[in-house]
Coordinates of C-alpha atoms in Angstrom, one line a residue:
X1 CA 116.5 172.6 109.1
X2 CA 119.5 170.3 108.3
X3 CA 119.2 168.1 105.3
X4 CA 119.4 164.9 107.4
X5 CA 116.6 165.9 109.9
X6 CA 114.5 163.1 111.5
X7 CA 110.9 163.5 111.0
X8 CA 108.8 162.7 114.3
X9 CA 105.2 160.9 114.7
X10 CA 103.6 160.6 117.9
X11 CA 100.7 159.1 119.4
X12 CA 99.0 160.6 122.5
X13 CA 99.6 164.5 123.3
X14 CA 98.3 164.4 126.6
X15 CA 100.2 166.3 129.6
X16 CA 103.3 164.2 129.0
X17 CA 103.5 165.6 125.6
X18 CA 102.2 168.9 125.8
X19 CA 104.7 169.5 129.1
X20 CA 107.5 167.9 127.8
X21 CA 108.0 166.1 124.9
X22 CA 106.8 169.5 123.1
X23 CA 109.2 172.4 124.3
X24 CA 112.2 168.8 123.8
X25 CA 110.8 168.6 119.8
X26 CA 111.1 172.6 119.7
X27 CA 114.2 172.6 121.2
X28 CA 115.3 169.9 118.5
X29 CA 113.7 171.9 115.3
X30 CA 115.6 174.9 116.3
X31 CA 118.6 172.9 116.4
X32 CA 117.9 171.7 113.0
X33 CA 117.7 168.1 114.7
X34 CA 114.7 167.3 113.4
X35 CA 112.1 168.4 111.1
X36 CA 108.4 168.3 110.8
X37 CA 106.2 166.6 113.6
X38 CA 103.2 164.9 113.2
X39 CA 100.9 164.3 115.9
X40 CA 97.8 162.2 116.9
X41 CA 95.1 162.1 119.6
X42 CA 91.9 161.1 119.6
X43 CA 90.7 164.2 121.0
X44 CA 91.6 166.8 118.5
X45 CA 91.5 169.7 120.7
X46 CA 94.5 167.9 122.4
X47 CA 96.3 167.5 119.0
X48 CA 96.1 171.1 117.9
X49 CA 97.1 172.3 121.1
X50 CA 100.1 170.0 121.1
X51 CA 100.8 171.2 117.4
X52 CA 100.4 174.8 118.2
X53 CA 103.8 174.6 120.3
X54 CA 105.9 173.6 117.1
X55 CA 106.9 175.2 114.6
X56 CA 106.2 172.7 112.1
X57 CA 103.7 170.3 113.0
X58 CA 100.4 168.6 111.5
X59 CA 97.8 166.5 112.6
X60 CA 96.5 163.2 112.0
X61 CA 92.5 162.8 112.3
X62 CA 93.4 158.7 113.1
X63 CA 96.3 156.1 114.3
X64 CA 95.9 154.7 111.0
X65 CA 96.9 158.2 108.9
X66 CA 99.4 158.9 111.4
X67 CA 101.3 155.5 111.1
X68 CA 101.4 156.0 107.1
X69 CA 103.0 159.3 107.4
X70 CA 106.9 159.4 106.9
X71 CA 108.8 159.4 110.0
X72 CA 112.3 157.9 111.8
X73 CA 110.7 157.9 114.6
X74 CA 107.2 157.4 116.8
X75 CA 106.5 158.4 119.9
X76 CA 104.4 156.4 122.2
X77 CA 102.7 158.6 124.7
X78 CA 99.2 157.3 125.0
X79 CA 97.4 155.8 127.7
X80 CA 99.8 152.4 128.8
X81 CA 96.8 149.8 127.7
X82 CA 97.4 150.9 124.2
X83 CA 101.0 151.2 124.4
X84 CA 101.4 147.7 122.8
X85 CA 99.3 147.6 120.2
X86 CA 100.4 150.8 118.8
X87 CA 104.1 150.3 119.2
X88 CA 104.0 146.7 117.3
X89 CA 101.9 148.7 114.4
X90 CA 104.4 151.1 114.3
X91 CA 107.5 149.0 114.6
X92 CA 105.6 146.6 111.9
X93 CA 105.6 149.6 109.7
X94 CA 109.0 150.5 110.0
X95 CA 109.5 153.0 112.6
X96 CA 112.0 153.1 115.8
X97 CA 109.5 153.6 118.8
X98 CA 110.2 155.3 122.3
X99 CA 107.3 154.8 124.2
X100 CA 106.6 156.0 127.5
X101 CA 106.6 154.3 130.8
X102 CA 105.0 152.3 131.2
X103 CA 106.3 150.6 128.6
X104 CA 103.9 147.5 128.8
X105 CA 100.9 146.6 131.2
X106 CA 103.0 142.9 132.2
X107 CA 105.8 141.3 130.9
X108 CA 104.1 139.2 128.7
X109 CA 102.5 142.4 126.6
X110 CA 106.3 143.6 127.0
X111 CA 107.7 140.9 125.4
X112 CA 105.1 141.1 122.3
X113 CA 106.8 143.8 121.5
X114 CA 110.3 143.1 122.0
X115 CA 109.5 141.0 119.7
X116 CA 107.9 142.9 117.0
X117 CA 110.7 145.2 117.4
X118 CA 113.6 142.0 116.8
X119 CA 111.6 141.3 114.0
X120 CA 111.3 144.1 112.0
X121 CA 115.0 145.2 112.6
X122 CA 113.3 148.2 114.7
X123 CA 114.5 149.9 117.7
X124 CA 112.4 149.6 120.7
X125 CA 113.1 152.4 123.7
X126 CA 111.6 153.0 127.0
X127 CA 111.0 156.4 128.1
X128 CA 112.5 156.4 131.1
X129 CA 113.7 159.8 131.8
X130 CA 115.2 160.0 134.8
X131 CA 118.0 158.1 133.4
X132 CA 119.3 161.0 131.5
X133 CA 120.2 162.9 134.3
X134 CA 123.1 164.0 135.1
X135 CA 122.4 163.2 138.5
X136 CA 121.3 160.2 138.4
X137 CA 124.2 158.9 136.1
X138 CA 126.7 160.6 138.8
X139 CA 125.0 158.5 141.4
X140 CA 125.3 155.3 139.1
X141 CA 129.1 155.4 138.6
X142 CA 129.1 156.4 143.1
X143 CA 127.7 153.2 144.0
X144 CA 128.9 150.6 141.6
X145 CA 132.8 152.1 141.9
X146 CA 132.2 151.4 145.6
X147 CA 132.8 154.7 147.2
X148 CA 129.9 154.6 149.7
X149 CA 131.2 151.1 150.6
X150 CA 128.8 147.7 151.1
X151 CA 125.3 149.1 151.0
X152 CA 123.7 149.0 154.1
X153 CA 120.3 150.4 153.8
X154 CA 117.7 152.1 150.8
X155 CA 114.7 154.1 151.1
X156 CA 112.6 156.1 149.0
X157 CA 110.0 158.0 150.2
X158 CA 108.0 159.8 146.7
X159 CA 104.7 161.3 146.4
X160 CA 102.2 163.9 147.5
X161 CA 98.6 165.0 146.8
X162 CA 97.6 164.3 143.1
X163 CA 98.2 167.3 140.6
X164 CA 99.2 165.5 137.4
X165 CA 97.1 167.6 135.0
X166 CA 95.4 164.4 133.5
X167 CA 92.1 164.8 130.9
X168 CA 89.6 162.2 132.0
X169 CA 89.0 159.6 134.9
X170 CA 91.1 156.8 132.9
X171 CA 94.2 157.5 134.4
X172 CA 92.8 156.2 137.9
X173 CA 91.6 152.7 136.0
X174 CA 93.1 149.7 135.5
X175 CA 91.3 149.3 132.5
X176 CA 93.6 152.7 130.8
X177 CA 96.7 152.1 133.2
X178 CA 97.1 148.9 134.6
X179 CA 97.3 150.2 138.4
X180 CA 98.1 152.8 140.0
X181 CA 101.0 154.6 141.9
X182 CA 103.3 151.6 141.6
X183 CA 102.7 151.3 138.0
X184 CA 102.9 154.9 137.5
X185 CA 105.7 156.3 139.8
X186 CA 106.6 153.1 140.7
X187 CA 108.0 152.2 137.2
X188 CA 111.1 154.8 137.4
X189 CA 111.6 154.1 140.9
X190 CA 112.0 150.3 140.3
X191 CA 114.1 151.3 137.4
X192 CA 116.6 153.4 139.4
X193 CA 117.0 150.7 141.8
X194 CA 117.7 148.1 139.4
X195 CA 119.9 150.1 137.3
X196 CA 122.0 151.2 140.5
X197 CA 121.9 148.3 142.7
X198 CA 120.6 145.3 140.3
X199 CA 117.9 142.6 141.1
X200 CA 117.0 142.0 144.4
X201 CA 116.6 138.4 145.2
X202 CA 112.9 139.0 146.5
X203 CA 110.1 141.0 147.6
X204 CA 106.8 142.2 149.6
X205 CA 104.3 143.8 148.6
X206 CA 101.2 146.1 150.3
X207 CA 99.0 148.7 149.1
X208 CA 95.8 150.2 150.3
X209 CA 93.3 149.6 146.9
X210 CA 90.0 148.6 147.2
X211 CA 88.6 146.8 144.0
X212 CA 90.7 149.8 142.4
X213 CA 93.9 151.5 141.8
X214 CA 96.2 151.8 144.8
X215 CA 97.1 155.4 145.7
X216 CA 100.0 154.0 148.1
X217 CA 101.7 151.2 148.2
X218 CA 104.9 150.1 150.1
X219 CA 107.5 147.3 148.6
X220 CA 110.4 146.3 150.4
X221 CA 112.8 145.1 148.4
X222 CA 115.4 142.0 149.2
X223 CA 119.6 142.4 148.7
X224 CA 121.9 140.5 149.9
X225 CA 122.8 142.4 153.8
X226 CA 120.3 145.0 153.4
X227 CA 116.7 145.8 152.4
X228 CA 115.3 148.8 149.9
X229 CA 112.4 150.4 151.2
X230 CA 109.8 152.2 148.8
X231 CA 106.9 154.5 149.9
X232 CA 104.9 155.9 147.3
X233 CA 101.9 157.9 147.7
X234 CA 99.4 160.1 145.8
X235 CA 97.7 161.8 149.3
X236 CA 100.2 161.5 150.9
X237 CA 103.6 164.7 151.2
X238 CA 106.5 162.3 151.0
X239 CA 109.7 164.3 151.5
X240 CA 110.9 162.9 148.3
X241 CA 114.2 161.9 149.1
X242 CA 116.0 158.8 148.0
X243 CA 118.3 157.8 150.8
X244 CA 121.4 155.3 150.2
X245 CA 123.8 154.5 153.2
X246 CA 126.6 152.5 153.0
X247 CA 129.6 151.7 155.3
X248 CA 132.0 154.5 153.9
X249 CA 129.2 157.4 153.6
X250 CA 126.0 158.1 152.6
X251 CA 124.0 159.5 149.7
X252 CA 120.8 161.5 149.2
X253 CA 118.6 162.4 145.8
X254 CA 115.8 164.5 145.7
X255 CA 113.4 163.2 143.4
X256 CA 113.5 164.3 139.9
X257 CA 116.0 166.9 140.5
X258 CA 118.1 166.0 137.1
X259 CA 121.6 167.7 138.7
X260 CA 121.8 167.9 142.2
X261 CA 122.2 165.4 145.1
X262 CA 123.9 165.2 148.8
X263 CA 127.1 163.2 149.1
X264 CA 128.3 162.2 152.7
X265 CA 131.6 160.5 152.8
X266 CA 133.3 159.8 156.2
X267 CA 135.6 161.8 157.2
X268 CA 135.7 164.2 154.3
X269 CA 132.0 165.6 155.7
X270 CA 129.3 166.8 153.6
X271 CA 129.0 168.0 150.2
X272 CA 126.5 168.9 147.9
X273 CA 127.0 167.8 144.4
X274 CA 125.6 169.9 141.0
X275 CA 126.9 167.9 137.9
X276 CA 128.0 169.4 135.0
X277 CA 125.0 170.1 132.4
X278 CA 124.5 172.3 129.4
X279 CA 122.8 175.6 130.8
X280 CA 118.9 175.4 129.8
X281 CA 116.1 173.5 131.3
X282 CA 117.4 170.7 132.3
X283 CA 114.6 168.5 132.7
X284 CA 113.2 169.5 128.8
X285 CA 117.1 168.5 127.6
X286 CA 117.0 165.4 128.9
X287 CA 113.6 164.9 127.0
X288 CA 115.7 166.4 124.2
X289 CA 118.6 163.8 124.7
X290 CA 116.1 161.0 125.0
X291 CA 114.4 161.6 121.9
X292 CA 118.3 161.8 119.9
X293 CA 119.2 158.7 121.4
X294 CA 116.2 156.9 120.0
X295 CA 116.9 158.3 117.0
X296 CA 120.3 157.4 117.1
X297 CA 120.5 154.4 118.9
X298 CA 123.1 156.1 121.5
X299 CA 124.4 154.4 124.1
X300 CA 122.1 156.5 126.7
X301 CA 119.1 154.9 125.1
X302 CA 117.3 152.4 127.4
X303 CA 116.2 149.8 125.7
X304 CA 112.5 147.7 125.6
X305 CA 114.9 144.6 127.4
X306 CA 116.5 146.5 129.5
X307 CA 113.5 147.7 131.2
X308 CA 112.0 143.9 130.7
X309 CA 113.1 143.3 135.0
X310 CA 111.3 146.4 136.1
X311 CA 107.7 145.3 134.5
X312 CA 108.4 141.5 135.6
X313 CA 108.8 143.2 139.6
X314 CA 105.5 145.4 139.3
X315 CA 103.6 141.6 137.9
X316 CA 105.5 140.0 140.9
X317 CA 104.5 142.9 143.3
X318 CA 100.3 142.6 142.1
X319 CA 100.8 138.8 142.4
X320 CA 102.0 139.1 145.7
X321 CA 99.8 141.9 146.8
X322 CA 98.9 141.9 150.6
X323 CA 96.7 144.9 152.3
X324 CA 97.8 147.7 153.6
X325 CA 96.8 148.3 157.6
X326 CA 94.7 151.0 158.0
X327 CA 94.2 151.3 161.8
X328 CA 91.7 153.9 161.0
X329 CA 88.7 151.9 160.4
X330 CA 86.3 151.0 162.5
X331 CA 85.5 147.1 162.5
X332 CA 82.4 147.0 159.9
X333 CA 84.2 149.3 157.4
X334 CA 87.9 147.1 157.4
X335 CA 85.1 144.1 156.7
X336 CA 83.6 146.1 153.9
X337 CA 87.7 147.1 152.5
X338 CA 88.9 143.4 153.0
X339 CA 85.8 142.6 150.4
X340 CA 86.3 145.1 148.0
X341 CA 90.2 144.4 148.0
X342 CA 89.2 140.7 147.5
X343 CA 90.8 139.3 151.1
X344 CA 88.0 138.8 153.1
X345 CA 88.2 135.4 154.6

């Protein structure tokens, strides 16, 4: 351990933590990046199996101990509903906060805690990790330098049958999470979008809850000449491709691979693209890299505001929800959906 090695809190070591975050914070203790980790959740099985993967970790038996324990930095990974509330304690207490994504359930939560964060002199990060790809940085600097040409058409088709190792039924409330696969998913793919293309000057919305959480949704995005189209599922195999055409060529991501991607250009044919990247796991260095830009406030770090657009479109997209068509009903049982969803006439 180096003399100037951060220490680490963090709240919530559900699968998030356990799969990622934890191998990232070994990765950073062997570097000698940072020091001890100390780690709540309110199950304590949770916590000492999250502290089990460090080599220097304790536990916390509440919020309260872990917020008075030293750190540079806390980690946010609890359920989104109590993102807020613990964030502002901790940023009221002195720490730099990343917090998962979610960052906020709605803008105005959001900007409670952009807020606290301006106040107490604190940074405020979103965990958005897909923006430390390689990949996705590559395909950043593609489309705004203007090698594909004017953009002609977006889709996104992400998803598949349900196997995010989650503890409890919470995760499919609004109650714990605010939604469902557009709040969850939804969140980076917005943020990509944004971050590639920037704001679309509107929207549509559909998604296929009842009274509940959606488990797909569809949002079609406005740009000047062309339209983004989303598909996100959680039943559904999505090939799990993000597809950008322009005029000059064309461009194709599979999702959450951090290096690779599928560049067209006309007449130079097609190639496919690896980006440079440090040799490892790629997907627990960016976790790594996220957690050092928080710490130092690199220019990688995406911040609370930056992220501010993203949560506003997921309040616009519930605002403007319609139903999803579901020609697989029979008449009585689309009656019974349009009650539950809250549309029958």
């Amino acid at each position: 351990m180096t003399a100037n090695a951060a220490n680490i809190a963090i709240a919530g070591c559900g699968a998030v933590s356990t799969l990622y975050y934890a191998p990232a914070l070994a990765l950073l203790q062997q570097q000698g990046r940072i020091g001890g980790v100390r780690a709540f959740d309110p199950d304590m099985d949770r916590a000492r199996a999250f502290a089990g993967l460090l080599q220097e970790a304790r536990i916390s038996p509440s919020f309260a101990d872990l917020l008075a324990a030293p750190a540079d930095l806390m980690i946010v990974a609890s359920p989104p509903m109590v993102h807020a509330d613990q964030a502002i304690a901790a940023l009221n207490a002195g720490r730099h906060v990343l917090c998962e994504k979610p960052l906020a359930v709605g803008s105005a939560q959001a900007q409670q805690m952009i807020d606290a964060a301006a106040r107490s002199n604190r940074r405020l990060l979103a965990g958005h990790i897909r923006r430390q790809f390689p990949a996705t940085n590559a395909i950043a600097d593609i489309i705004q330098s203007g090698l594909l040409g004017d953009i002609s058409a977006v889709s996104c088709f992400e998803g598949g049958p349900f196997a995010w190792p989650v503890s409890g039924p919470g995760y499919f409330t609004k109650a714990a999470s605010g939604g469902g696969v557009l709040q969850d998913i939804g969140t980076h793919c917005l943020d990509l979008l944004t971050w590639w293309l920037g704001q679309p000057a509107g929207l549509s919305y559909e998604d296929d809850a009842l009274g509940g959480v959606e488990a797909n949704c569809l949002v079609r995005l406005d740009y000047p000449g062309f339209e983004a189209r989303i598909r996100l599922s959680r039943d559904w195999a999505q090939p799990n491709v993000y597809r950008i055409a322009g005029a000059k060529g064309w461009l194709e991501w599979p999702v959450n691979d951090p290096v690779n991607f599928t560049l067209y250009l006309s007449g130079s044919g097609i190639a496919h693209v690896r980006t440079e990247a440090p040799a490892g796991d790629e997907f627990h260095l960016a976790f790594a890299r996220q957690i050092e830009a928080a710490l130092d406030g690199g220019a990688n770090a995406v911040s609370a505001s930056a992220v501010l657009p993203v949560i506003a479109m997921i309040d616009a997209c519930y605002a403007a929800r319609t139903p999803m068509h579901l020609p697989w009903l029979a008449p009585d049982e689309a009656a019974r959906a349009r009650t539950l969803a809250g549309t029958a006439s």
